[in-house]
Amino acid sequence: MLKIDIITLLYLMEKSMSYTILDALNLEAYLFSLPKIKAFFNADSLIIDEIGDGNLNFVFLVTSNSDASRQLIIKQAVPYLRCVGESYPLSKERMTYEIRSLEHFATLSPHIPKIYYSDEEMSVLIMEYLSSHIIMRKGMIESIEYPKFSEHISSYLAHSLFKTSSLYLSSSDKRTLISQFIGNSELCKLTEDFVFTAPFMEDETNAELPELSDIAQRIANDVELKTKILDLKYKFMNQSDALLHGDLHTGSIMINQDETYVIDSEFAFVGPMGFDLGALIANLVMSWVSHTVQDNDSRYSDLILDTINSVWQLFNEKFLTLWNETKESALLTKGFANDEILQTYQEQYMQTLLQESIGFAGCKIIRRQFGIAGVEDIRGIKDDALREKANRLAIEVGERFIKRYHTVMNTDELMKLIKD
């Protein structure tokens, strides 16, 4: 339990519009300078725990000292990359785009946590603590089944992607949306570097994996692979399909048996829809790799493949339903196309979207093996031989995705790419 530092409180109140890095010593004073948050905690003293394990930001769990049910999450961006430290400067304004995106997504989907307070100047976001949920990645490592996940995440994706695209918005509304997120160029550059570039060449930010040096060398000189990566990177940099989460993996999803919530959207920008879908597919595939290598039976790994298939099928159905309900948009003027023309275009559009999602997934998979931030599913494997086997299997799947994504016609062919 921490006592309120009156001097700190007065200072924060006086400097309420200036940026201050929050920590266990001054956080309580800052929170009590906010009337709504002070009322939430009944002005009680607070228990503060720093619980963040991500790569970018600091996250605190704050609990009322006298009522353990009163808890909030406080997230703040600091002006450097957390997983590296102050030696890697990074603009704190990234939190601005997480605030804006979560607030916008919350108007489109119920799968966003309740936001109690946001402060773009302080780069602070205060939201509900999902005490009965866990990070999906951790649950999948423990082979926990989530029967409602496909239904929930497909709804989130269909609504967030369709309703921020030119298939739904007017031209002016779409351009306004783009203008609100165009400033998130620094985190887009991180993605360009760490997803599409560094893992496919010799780079000081890559993980030290001498046991994979043969694959790293092969990839660095693979003309077909790298030209396709350049094509996918170009799509990432130039397509403005919809407002994306920007980093939609199983570590950015809080879940239990009944509810699914999407968090951590600091990478949000207006980009290619397939990037969000691909990120999710990639992380499900890496979980499949982990269980395939480690488990004695295939029950859970088969369940993961079923999940990948059902997520796409449900997303496709819901996305098209929203599209068919929309009579006019920036793309489609009433009277321009009859049902046959629209259906033909929709089939082509969804085919391309599936293919691009697979290509982006391939880049995401390989980047998590060689790049600066791996996934616990694979890097957490304690047995060296099994971990190397998982690395190699994941990379092989990633290579297939990148080289063949433009030929995949349906999810049956996607499953074949994974299982072969």
C-alpha positions as a Markdown table, in Angstrom:
| # | Residue | x | y | z |
|---|---|---|---|---|
| 1 | Met | 0.0 | 0.0 | 0.0 |
| 2 | Leu | 1.3 | 3.5 | -0.9 |
| 3 | Lys | 0.5 | 6.7 | 0.9 |
| 4 | Ile | -0.4 | 9.8 | -1.1 |
| 5 | Asp | 2.6 | 12.1 | -1.6 |
| 6 | Ile | 1.0 | 15.5 | -1.2 |
| 7 | Ile | 3.9 | 17.3 | -2.8 |
| 8 | Thr | 3.7 | 15.0 | -5.8 |
| 9 | Leu | -0.1 | 15.5 | -5.9 |
| 10 | Leu | 0.2 | 19.3 | -5.9 |
| 11 | Tyr | 2.9 | 19.1 | -8.6 |
| 12 | Leu | 0.8 | 16.9 | -10.8 |
| 13 | Met | -2.3 | 19.1 | -10.4 |
| 14 | Glu | -0.2 | 22.2 | -11.3 |
| 15 | Lys | 1.3 | 20.5 | -14.3 |
| 16 | Ser | -1.8 | 18.5 | -15.2 |
| 17 | Met | -1.3 | 19.2 | -19.0 |
| 18 | Ser | 2.4 | 18.2 | -19.1 |
| 19 | Tyr | 3.8 | 14.8 | -19.7 |
| 20 | Thr | 5.2 | 12.9 | -16.6 |
| 21 | Ile | 6.4 | 9.3 | -16.6 |
| 22 | Leu | 4.3 | 7.5 | -14.0 |
| 23 | Asp | 5.6 | 4.9 | -11.6 |
| 24 | Ala | 4.7 | 3.3 | -8.3 |
| 25 | Leu | 5.6 | 6.5 | -6.4 |
| 26 | Asn | 3.5 | 9.1 | -8.3 |
| 27 | Leu | 0.7 | 7.0 | -9.9 |
| 28 | Glu | -1.7 | 7.2 | -7.0 |
| 29 | Ala | -1.4 | 11.0 | -6.9 |
| 30 | Tyr | -2.1 | 11.2 | -10.6 |
| 31 | Leu | -5.1 | 9.0 | -10.4 |
| 32 | Phe | -6.6 | 11.0 | -7.5 |
| 33 | Ser | -6.2 | 14.2 | -9.5 |
| 34 | Leu | -8.9 | 12.7 | -11.9 |
| 35 | Pro | -12.3 | 13.1 | -10.3 |
| 36 | Lys | -13.9 | 10.2 | -12.1 |
| 37 | Ile | -11.1 | 7.8 | -11.1 |
| 38 | Lys | -11.0 | 9.1 | -7.6 |
| 39 | Ala | -14.7 | 8.4 | -7.2 |
| 40 | Phe | -14.2 | 4.9 | -8.7 |
| 41 | Phe | -11.8 | 4.1 | -5.9 |
| 42 | Asn | -13.8 | 6.0 | -3.2 |
| 43 | Ala | -10.7 | 8.0 | -2.5 |
| 44 | Asp | -9.2 | 5.0 | -0.8 |
| 45 | Ser | -5.5 | 4.3 | -0.7 |
| 46 | Leu | -4.3 | 2.1 | -3.5 |
| 47 | Ile | -2.2 | -1.0 | -4.1 |
| 48 | Ile | -0.1 | -0.6 | -7.3 |
| 49 | Asp | 1.5 | -3.4 | -9.2 |
| 50 | Glu | 3.5 | -3.0 | -12.5 |
| 51 | Ile | 2.3 | -6.0 | -14.6 |
| 52 | Gly | 3.3 | -5.2 | -18.1 |
| 53 | Asp | 5.1 | -7.9 | -20.1 |
| 54 | Gly | 4.8 | -6.3 | -23.5 |
| 55 | Asn | 7.4 | -4.8 | -25.8 |
| 56 | Leu | 6.3 | -1.2 | -25.8 |
| 57 | Asn | 4.5 | 0.2 | -22.8 |
| 58 | Phe | 4.2 | 0.1 | -19.0 |
| 59 | Val | 1.1 | -1.4 | -17.5 |
| 60 | Phe | -0.1 | -1.1 | -13.9 |
| 61 | Leu | -2.8 | -3.0 | -12.1 |
| 62 | Val | -4.3 | -0.6 | -9.4 |
| 63 | Thr | -6.5 | -2.0 | -6.7 |
| 64 | Ser | -8.4 | -0.3 | -3.9 |
| 65 | Asn | -6.8 | -1.2 | -0.5 |
| 66 | Ser | -10.2 | -1.8 | 1.1 |
| 67 | Asp | -12.2 | -3.3 | -1.8 |
| 68 | Ala | -10.3 | -5.8 | -3.9 |
| 69 | Ser | -13.2 | -5.8 | -6.5 |
| 70 | Arg | -12.3 | -2.2 | -7.5 |
| 71 | Gln | -9.5 | -2.6 | -9.9 |
| 72 | Leu | -8.4 | -0.7 | -13.0 |
| 73 | Ile | -5.6 | -1.1 | -15.6 |
| 74 | Ile | -3.4 | 2.0 | -16.3 |
| 75 | Lys | -1.3 | 1.9 | -19.4 |
| 76 | Gln | 1.2 | 4.6 | -20.3 |
| 77 | Ala | 3.6 | 5.0 | -23.3 |
| 78 | Val | 7.1 | 6.1 | -22.5 |
| 79 | Pro | 9.4 | 7.8 | -25.0 |
| 80 | Tyr | 11.4 | 4.6 | -25.7 |
| 81 | Leu | 10.9 | 1.0 | -26.7 |
| 82 | Arg | 10.3 | -0.8 | -23.4 |
| 83 | Cys | 11.8 | -4.2 | -24.4 |
| 84 | Val | 15.1 | -2.5 | -25.3 |
| 85 | Gly | 15.2 | 0.5 | -23.0 |
| 86 | Glu | 16.1 | 4.2 | -23.3 |
| 87 | Ser | 18.8 | 3.4 | -25.9 |
| 88 | Tyr | 15.9 | 2.9 | -28.4 |
| 89 | Pro | 13.9 | 6.2 | -28.5 |
| 90 | Leu | 10.3 | 5.9 | -29.6 |
| 91 | Ser | 7.7 | 8.6 | -29.6 |
| 92 | Lys | 5.2 | 8.4 | -26.7 |
| 93 | Glu | 2.5 | 9.7 | -29.1 |
| 94 | Arg | 1.9 | 6.0 | -30.1 |
| 95 | Met | -0.6 | 5.9 | -27.2 |
| 96 | Thr | -2.7 | 8.6 | -29.0 |
| 97 | Tyr | -3.4 | 6.1 | -31.7 |
| 98 | Glu | -4.3 | 3.3 | -29.3 |
| 99 | Ile | -6.7 | 5.6 | -27.5 |
| 100 | Arg | -8.3 | 6.7 | -30.8 |
| 101 | Ser | -8.5 | 3.2 | -32.3 |
| 102 | Leu | -10.0 | 1.5 | -29.2 |
| 103 | Glu | -12.5 | 4.3 | -28.8 |
| 104 | His | -13.5 | 3.9 | -32.4 |
| 105 | Phe | -13.6 | 0.1 | -32.3 |
| 106 | Ala | -15.8 | 0.3 | -29.2 |
| 107 | Thr | -18.5 | 2.0 | -31.3 |
| 108 | Leu | -18.4 | -0.9 | -33.8 |
| 109 | Ser | -17.9 | -4.0 | -31.6 |
| 110 | Pro | -18.7 | -5.2 | -28.0 |
| 111 | His | -15.3 | -6.9 | -27.9 |
| 112 | Ile | -13.4 | -3.9 | -26.5 |
| 113 | Pro | -12.8 | -3.4 | -22.8 |
| 114 | Lys | -14.6 | -0.5 | -21.1 |
| 115 | Ile | -12.4 | 2.7 | -21.2 |
| 116 | Tyr | -12.7 | 4.8 | -18.1 |
| 117 | Tyr | -10.4 | 7.6 | -19.0 |
| 118 | Ser | -7.9 | 8.6 | -21.7 |
| 119 | Asp | -5.3 | 11.4 | -21.8 |
| 120 | Glu | -3.4 | 11.9 | -25.0 |
| 121 | Glu | -1.1 | 14.5 | -23.5 |
| 122 | Met | 0.0 | 12.1 | -20.8 |
| 123 | Ser | -0.1 | 9.1 | -23.1 |
| 124 | Val | -2.3 | 7.4 | -20.6 |
| 125 | Leu | -5.2 | 4.9 | -21.0 |
| 126 | Ile | -7.3 | 3.7 | -18.1 |
| 127 | Met | -9.6 | 0.7 | -18.7 |
| 128 | Glu | -11.4 | -2.0 | -16.9 |
| 129 | Tyr | -9.4 | -4.9 | -15.4 |
| 130 | Leu | -10.5 | -8.2 | -17.0 |
| 131 | Ser | -9.9 | -10.2 | -13.8 |
| 132 | Ser | -11.7 | -13.3 | -15.0 |
| 133 | His | -9.9 | -13.4 | -18.4 |
| 134 | Ile | -6.3 | -14.3 | -19.4 |
| 135 | Ile | -4.1 | -13.6 | -22.4 |
| 136 | Met | -5.2 | -16.0 | -25.1 |
| 137 | Arg | -1.6 | -17.0 | -25.9 |
| 138 | Lys | -1.1 | -18.2 | -22.3 |
| 139 | Gly | -4.3 | -20.1 | -22.4 |
| 140 | Met | -3.5 | -21.8 | -25.6 |
| 141 | Ile | -0.1 | -22.9 | -24.3 |
| 142 | Glu | -2.0 | -24.6 | -21.5 |
| 143 | Ser | -4.3 | -26.3 | -24.2 |
| 144 | Ile | -7.4 | -24.4 | -22.9 |
| 145 | Glu | -10.3 | -24.6 | -25.4 |
| 146 | Tyr | -12.3 | -21.4 | -26.2 |
| 147 | Pro | -15.5 | -22.5 | -27.9 |
| 148 | Lys | -16.8 | -19.0 | -28.5 |
| 149 | Phe | -13.6 | -17.5 | -29.9 |
| 150 | Ser | -14.3 | -18.0 | -33.6 |
| 151 | Glu | -17.7 | -16.4 | -33.3 |
| 152 | His | -16.4 | -13.5 | -31.3 |
| 153 | Ile | -13.3 | -12.6 | -33.2 |
| 154 | Ser | -14.9 | -13.1 | -36.6 |
| 155 | Ser | -17.6 | -10.5 | -35.6 |
| 156 | Tyr | -15.0 | -8.1 | -34.3 |
| 157 | Leu | -13.0 | -8.4 | -37.6 |
| 158 | Ala | -16.0 | -8.2 | -39.9 |
| 159 | His | -17.4 | -5.0 | -38.2 |
| 160 | Ser | -14.1 | -3.3 | -37.5 |
| 161 | Leu | -12.7 | -3.9 | -41.0 |
| 162 | Phe | -15.9 | -3.4 | -43.1 |
| 163 | Lys | -17.2 | -0.4 | -41.3 |
| 164 | Thr | -13.9 | 1.5 | -41.6 |
| 165 | Ser | -13.5 | 0.8 | -45.3 |
| 166 | Ser | -14.7 | 2.4 | -48.5 |
| 167 | Leu | -17.1 | -0.4 | -48.9 |
| 168 | Tyr | -19.2 | 1.2 | -46.1 |
| 169 | Leu | -18.0 | 4.8 | -45.5 |
| 170 | Ser | -18.4 | 7.8 | -47.8 |
| 171 | Ser | -15.3 | 9.3 | -49.4 |
| 172 | Ser | -15.1 | 12.2 | -47.0 |
| 173 | Asp | -15.6 | 10.0 | -43.9 |
| 174 | Lys | -12.9 | 7.6 | -45.2 |
| 175 | Arg | -10.4 | 10.5 | -45.7 |
| 176 | Thr | -11.2 | 11.9 | -42.3 |
| 177 | Leu | -10.5 | 8.5 | -40.7 |
| 178 | Ile | -7.2 | 8.3 | -42.6 |
| 179 | Ser | -6.2 | 11.7 | -41.3 |
| 180 | Gln | -6.8 | 10.7 | -37.7 |
| 181 | Phe | -4.2 | 7.9 | -37.9 |
| 182 | Ile | -1.8 | 9.0 | -40.6 |
| 183 | Gly | 0.6 | 10.3 | -37.9 |
| 184 | Asn | 1.3 | 6.8 | -36.5 |
| 185 | Ser | 4.2 | 6.5 | -39.0 |
| 186 | Glu | 6.8 | 5.6 | -36.4 |
| 187 | Leu | 5.1 | 2.3 | -35.4 |
| 188 | Cys | 4.3 | 1.6 | -39.0 |
| 189 | Lys | 8.1 | 2.0 | -39.7 |
| 190 | Leu | 8.7 | -0.5 | -36.8 |
| 191 | Thr | 6.5 | -3.0 | -38.6 |
| 192 | Glu | 8.2 | -2.4 | -41.9 |
| 193 | Asp | 11.6 | -3.0 | -40.3 |
| 194 | Phe | 10.8 | -5.8 | -37.9 |
| 195 | Val | 8.1 | -7.8 | -39.9 |
| 196 | Phe | 9.2 | -7.3 | -43.5 |
| 197 | Thr | 12.9 | -6.5 | -43.4 |
| 198 | Ala | 15.3 | -7.4 | -40.6 |
| 199 | Pro | 14.3 | -11.1 | -40.1 |
| 200 | Phe | 15.1 | -11.8 | -43.7 |
| 201 | Met | 18.7 | -10.5 | -43.6 |
| 202 | Glu | 21.6 | -10.2 | -41.2 |
| 203 | Asp | 20.6 | -7.5 | -38.6 |
| 204 | Glu | 21.7 | -6.7 | -35.1 |
| 205 | Thr | 18.1 | -6.7 | -33.8 |
| 206 | Asn | 17.5 | -10.4 | -34.8 |
| 207 | Ala | 17.6 | -13.2 | -32.2 |
| 208 | Glu | 20.9 | -15.1 | -31.9 |
| 209 | Leu | 20.0 | -18.5 | -33.2 |
| 210 | Pro | 23.2 | -20.2 | -34.5 |
| 211 | Glu | 21.3 | -23.5 | -34.9 |
| 212 | Leu | 19.2 | -21.9 | -37.6 |
| 213 | Ser | 22.1 | -20.3 | -39.5 |
| 214 | Asp | 21.6 | -22.6 | -42.5 |
| 215 | Ile | 18.0 | -21.5 | -42.9 |
| 216 | Ala | 18.8 | -17.8 | -42.3 |
| 217 | Gln | 21.4 | -18.0 | -45.1 |
| 218 | Arg | 19.0 | -19.7 | -47.5 |
| 219 | Ile | 16.3 | -17.2 | -46.8 |
| 220 | Ala | 18.6 | -14.2 | -47.2 |
| 221 | Asn | 19.4 | -15.4 | -50.8 |
| 222 | Asp | 16.0 | -16.7 | -51.8 |
| 223 | Val | 15.0 | -14.6 | -54.8 |
| 224 | Glu | 11.4 | -15.9 | -55.1 |
| 225 | Leu | 10.8 | -15.5 | -51.4 |
| 226 | Lys | 12.2 | -12.0 | -51.0 |
| 227 | Thr | 10.5 | -10.6 | -54.1 |
| 228 | Lys | 7.2 | -11.7 | -52.7 |
| 229 | Ile | 8.1 | -10.2 | -49.3 |
| 230 | Leu | 8.8 | -6.9 | -51.1 |
| 231 | Asp | 5.4 | -7.1 | -52.8 |
| 232 | Leu | 3.7 | -7.7 | -49.4 |
| 233 | Lys | 5.6 | -4.9 | -47.8 |
| 234 | Tyr | 4.5 | -2.6 | -50.6 |
| 235 | Lys | 0.9 | -3.5 | -50.0 |
| 236 | Phe | 1.4 | -2.8 | -46.3 |
| 237 | Met | 2.9 | 0.6 | -47.0 |
| 238 | Asn | 0.4 | 1.7 | -49.6 |
| 239 | Gln | -3.0 | 0.0 | -49.3 |
| 240 | Ser | -5.6 | 2.0 | -47.2 |
| 241 | Asp | -8.4 | -0.5 | -46.9 |
| 242 | Ala | -9.6 | -0.1 | -43.4 |
| 243 | Leu | -8.6 | 0.9 | -39.8 |
| 244 | Leu | -6.5 | -1.9 | -38.5 |
| 245 | His | -5.6 | -3.0 | -35.0 |
| 246 | Gly | -2.1 | -3.4 | -36.4 |
| 247 | Asp | -0.8 | -6.1 | -34.1 |
| 248 | Leu | -3.7 | -8.5 | -33.7 |
| 249 | His | -2.1 | -11.6 | -32.2 |
| 250 | Thr | -3.1 | -14.0 | -29.4 |
| 251 | Gly | -1.1 | -11.8 | -26.9 |
| 252 | Ser | -3.5 | -8.9 | -27.7 |
| 253 | Ile | -6.6 | -10.9 | -26.9 |
| 254 | Met | -8.1 | -11.3 | -23.4 |
| 255 | Ile | -10.4 | -14.3 | -23.2 |
| 256 | Asn | -12.4 | -16.8 | -21.1 |
| 257 | Gln | -15.0 | -19.4 | -22.0 |
| 258 | Asp | -17.7 | -16.8 | -22.5 |
| 259 | Glu | -16.0 | -13.5 | -23.6 |
| 260 | Thr | -13.3 | -12.2 | -25.9 |
| 261 | Tyr | -11.7 | -8.8 | -25.8 |
| 262 | Val | -9.2 | -7.1 | -28.1 |
| 263 | Ile | -6.6 | -4.9 | -26.5 |
| 264 | Asp | -3.2 | -3.2 | -27.3 |
| 265 | Ser | -3.9 | -1.4 | -30.5 |
| 266 | Glu | -1.0 | 1.1 | -30.4 |
| 267 | Phe | 0.0 | 0.0 | -34.0 |
| 268 | Ala | -3.4 | 1.1 | -35.4 |
| 269 | Phe | -3.4 | 2.7 | -38.8 |
| 270 | Val | -5.4 | 2.6 | -42.0 |
| 271 | Gly | -3.9 | -0.2 | -44.1 |
| 272 | Pro | -4.6 | -3.6 | -45.9 |
| 273 | Met | -7.3 | -5.7 | -44.2 |
| 274 | Gly | -5.3 | -8.8 | -44.8 |
| 275 | Phe | -2.6 | -7.7 | -42.3 |
| 276 | Asp | -4.9 | -8.0 | -39.3 |
| 277 | Leu | -6.3 | -11.3 | -40.5 |
| 278 | Gly | -2.9 | -12.5 | -41.3 |
| 279 | Ala | -1.5 | -11.6 | -37.9 |
| 280 | Leu | -4.2 | -13.7 | -36.3 |
| 281 | Ile | -3.7 | -16.6 | -38.6 |
| 282 | Ala | 0.0 | -16.5 | -38.1 |
| 283 | Asn | -0.3 | -16.7 | -34.3 |
| 284 | Leu | -2.8 | -19.6 | -34.4 |
| 285 | Val | -0.4 | -21.4 | -36.8 |
| 286 | Met | 2.5 | -20.9 | -34.4 |
| 287 | Ser | 0.4 | -22.3 | -31.6 |
| 288 | Trp | -0.4 | -25.3 | -33.9 |
| 289 | Val | 3.4 | -25.7 | -34.5 |
| 290 | Ser | 4.1 | -25.7 | -30.7 |
| 291 | His | 1.5 | -28.3 | -30.0 |
| 292 | Thr | 2.3 | -30.4 | -33.0 |
| 293 | Val | 6.0 | -30.7 | -31.9 |
| 294 | Gln | 5.3 | -31.2 | -28.2 |
| 295 | Asp | 2.0 | -33.1 | -27.8 |
| 296 | Asn | 1.7 | -36.8 | -27.8 |
| 297 | Asp | -1.7 | -36.6 | -29.6 |
| 298 | Ser | -3.1 | -34.2 | -32.1 |
| 299 | Arg | -6.4 | -33.3 | -30.5 |
| 300 | Tyr | -5.5 | -29.8 | -29.6 |
| 301 | Ser | -3.5 | -29.1 | -32.7 |
| 302 | Asp | -6.4 | -30.3 | -34.8 |
| 303 | Leu | -8.7 | -28.0 | -32.9 |
| 304 | Ile | -6.4 | -25.0 | -33.8 |
| 305 | Leu | -6.7 | -25.9 | -37.5 |
| 306 | Asp | -10.5 | -26.1 | -37.1 |
| 307 | Thr | -10.4 | -22.6 | -35.4 |
| 308 | Ile | -8.4 | -21.1 | -38.3 |
| 309 | Asn | -10.9 | -22.5 | -40.8 |
| 310 | Ser | -14.0 | -21.4 | -38.8 |
| 311 | Val | -12.6 | -17.9 | -38.2 |
| 312 | Trp | -12.3 | -17.3 | -41.9 |
| 313 | Gln | -15.6 | -18.9 | -42.8 |
| 314 | Leu | -17.5 | -16.9 | -40.2 |
| 315 | Phe | -15.7 | -13.7 | -41.1 |
| 316 | Asn | -16.4 | -14.2 | -44.8 |
| 317 | Glu | -20.1 | -14.7 | -44.1 |
| 318 | Lys | -20.5 | -11.8 | -41.7 |
| 319 | Phe | -18.4 | -9.4 | -43.9 |
| 320 | Leu | -20.6 | -10.2 | -46.9 |
| 321 | Thr | -23.8 | -9.8 | -44.9 |
| 322 | Leu | -22.7 | -6.3 | -43.9 |
| 323 | Trp | -21.7 | -5.5 | -47.5 |
| 324 | Asn | -25.1 | -6.7 | -48.9 |
| 325 | Glu | -26.9 | -4.5 | -46.3 |
| 326 | Thr | -25.0 | -1.4 | -47.5 |
| 327 | Lys | -26.7 | 0.2 | -50.5 |
| 328 | Glu | -24.3 | 3.0 | -51.2 |
| 329 | Ser | -20.7 | 3.8 | -50.2 |
| 330 | Ala | -17.5 | 5.5 | -51.5 |
| 331 | Leu | -17.0 | 2.5 | -53.8 |
| 332 | Leu | -20.5 | 1.7 | -54.9 |
| 333 | Thr | -23.0 | 4.2 | -56.2 |
| 334 | Lys | -26.7 | 3.2 | -56.2 |
| 335 | Gly | -27.7 | 1.9 | -59.7 |
| 336 | Phe | -24.1 | 1.2 | -60.8 |
| 337 | Ala | -24.1 | -2.6 | -60.4 |
| 338 | Asn | -26.8 | -5.2 | -60.5 |
| 339 | Asp | -26.7 | -8.3 | -58.2 |
| 340 | Glu | -24.7 | -10.4 | -60.7 |
| 341 | Ile | -22.0 | -7.7 | -61.0 |
| 342 | Leu | -21.8 | -7.1 | -57.3 |
| 343 | Gln | -21.6 | -10.8 | -56.5 |
| 344 | Thr | -18.8 | -11.4 | -59.0 |
| 345 | Tyr | -16.9 | -8.5 | -57.6 |
| 346 | Gln | -17.4 | -9.7 | -54.0 |
| 347 | Glu | -16.1 | -13.2 | -54.9 |
| 348 | Gln | -13.0 | -11.7 | -56.4 |
| 349 | Tyr | -12.5 | -9.3 | -53.4 |
| 350 | Met | -12.8 | -12.0 | -50.8 |
| 351 | Gln | -10.5 | -14.3 | -52.7 |
| 352 | Thr | -7.8 | -11.6 | -52.9 |
| 353 | Leu | -8.4 | -10.9 | -49.2 |
| 354 | Leu | -7.8 | -14.5 | -48.2 |
| 355 | Gln | -4.7 | -14.7 | -50.3 |
| 356 | Glu | -3.2 | -11.5 | -48.9 |
| 357 | Ser | -4.0 | -12.6 | -45.4 |
| 358 | Ile | -2.0 | -15.8 | -46.0 |
| 359 | Gly | 0.9 | -13.9 | -47.4 |
| 360 | Phe | 1.1 | -11.5 | -44.5 |
| 361 | Ala | 0.7 | -14.5 | -42.1 |
| 362 | Gly | 3.8 | -16.0 | -43.6 |
| 363 | Cys | 5.9 | -12.8 | -43.0 |
| 364 | Lys | 4.6 | -12.7 | -39.4 |
| 365 | Ile | 5.5 | -16.4 | -38.8 |
| 366 | Ile | 9.1 | -16.1 | -40.0 |
| 367 | Arg | 9.6 | -12.8 | -38.2 |
| 368 | Arg | 8.7 | -14.3 | -34.9 |
| 369 | Gln | 11.4 | -17.0 | -35.3 |
| 370 | Phe | 14.3 | -14.7 | -36.3 |
| 371 | Gly | 13.2 | -11.3 | -35.2 |
| 372 | Ile | 13.5 | -9.2 | -32.0 |
| 373 | Ala | 10.3 | -10.4 | -30.4 |
| 374 | Gly | 9.5 | -14.1 | -30.6 |
| 375 | Val | 6.4 | -15.9 | -29.2 |
| 376 | Glu | 6.3 | -17.8 | -26.0 |
| 377 | Asp | 4.6 | -20.7 | -27.7 |
| 378 | Ile | 7.9 | -21.5 | -29.4 |
| 379 | Arg | 10.6 | -19.7 | -27.6 |
| 380 | Gly | 9.3 | -20.9 | -24.3 |
| 381 | Ile | 9.9 | -24.6 | -25.2 |
| 382 | Lys | 12.5 | -25.7 | -22.7 |
| 383 | Asp | 13.9 | -28.7 | -24.7 |
| 384 | Asp | 16.5 | -27.4 | -27.1 |
| 385 | Ala | 15.9 | -30.0 | -29.8 |
| 386 | Leu | 12.1 | -29.6 | -29.7 |
| 387 | Arg | 12.4 | -25.8 | -29.8 |
| 388 | Glu | 14.7 | -26.0 | -32.9 |
| 389 | Lys | 12.3 | -28.5 | -34.5 |
| 390 | Ala | 9.4 | -26.0 | -33.8 |
| 391 | Asn | 11.4 | -23.1 | -35.2 |
| 392 | Arg | 12.2 | -25.1 | -38.4 |
| 393 | Leu | 8.6 | -26.2 | -38.9 |
| 394 | Ala | 7.2 | -22.7 | -38.4 |
| 395 | Ile | 9.7 | -21.2 | -40.8 |
| 396 | Glu | 8.8 | -23.9 | -43.4 |
| 397 | Val | 5.1 | -23.1 | -43.1 |
| 398 | Gly | 5.9 | -19.3 | -43.3 |
| 399 | Glu | 7.9 | -19.9 | -46.5 |
| 400 | Arg | 5.1 | -21.8 | -48.1 |
| 401 | Phe | 2.6 | -19.1 | -47.2 |
| 402 | Ile | 4.7 | -16.4 | -48.7 |
| 403 | Lys | 5.6 | -18.3 | -51.9 |
| 404 | Arg | 2.1 | -19.7 | -52.6 |
| 405 | Tyr | -0.4 | -17.3 | -51.1 |
| 406 | His | -1.5 | -15.9 | -54.5 |
| 407 | Thr | -2.5 | -19.4 | -55.6 |
| 408 | Val | -4.7 | -20.4 | -52.6 |
| 409 | Met | -8.3 | -20.6 | -53.6 |
| 410 | Asn | -10.0 | -21.6 | -50.3 |
| 411 | Thr | -9.3 | -22.7 | -46.7 |
| 412 | Asp | -9.0 | -26.3 | -47.7 |
| 413 | Glu | -5.9 | -25.3 | -49.6 |
| 414 | Leu | -4.7 | -23.2 | -46.7 |
| 415 | Met | -5.0 | -26.3 | -44.4 |
| 416 | Lys | -3.0 | -28.3 | -47.0 |
| 417 | Leu | -0.2 | -25.7 | -46.9 |
| 418 | Ile | 0.1 | -26.1 | -43.2 |
| 419 | Lys | -0.3 | -29.8 | -42.8 |
| 420 | Asp | 1.9 | -31.0 | -45.7 |
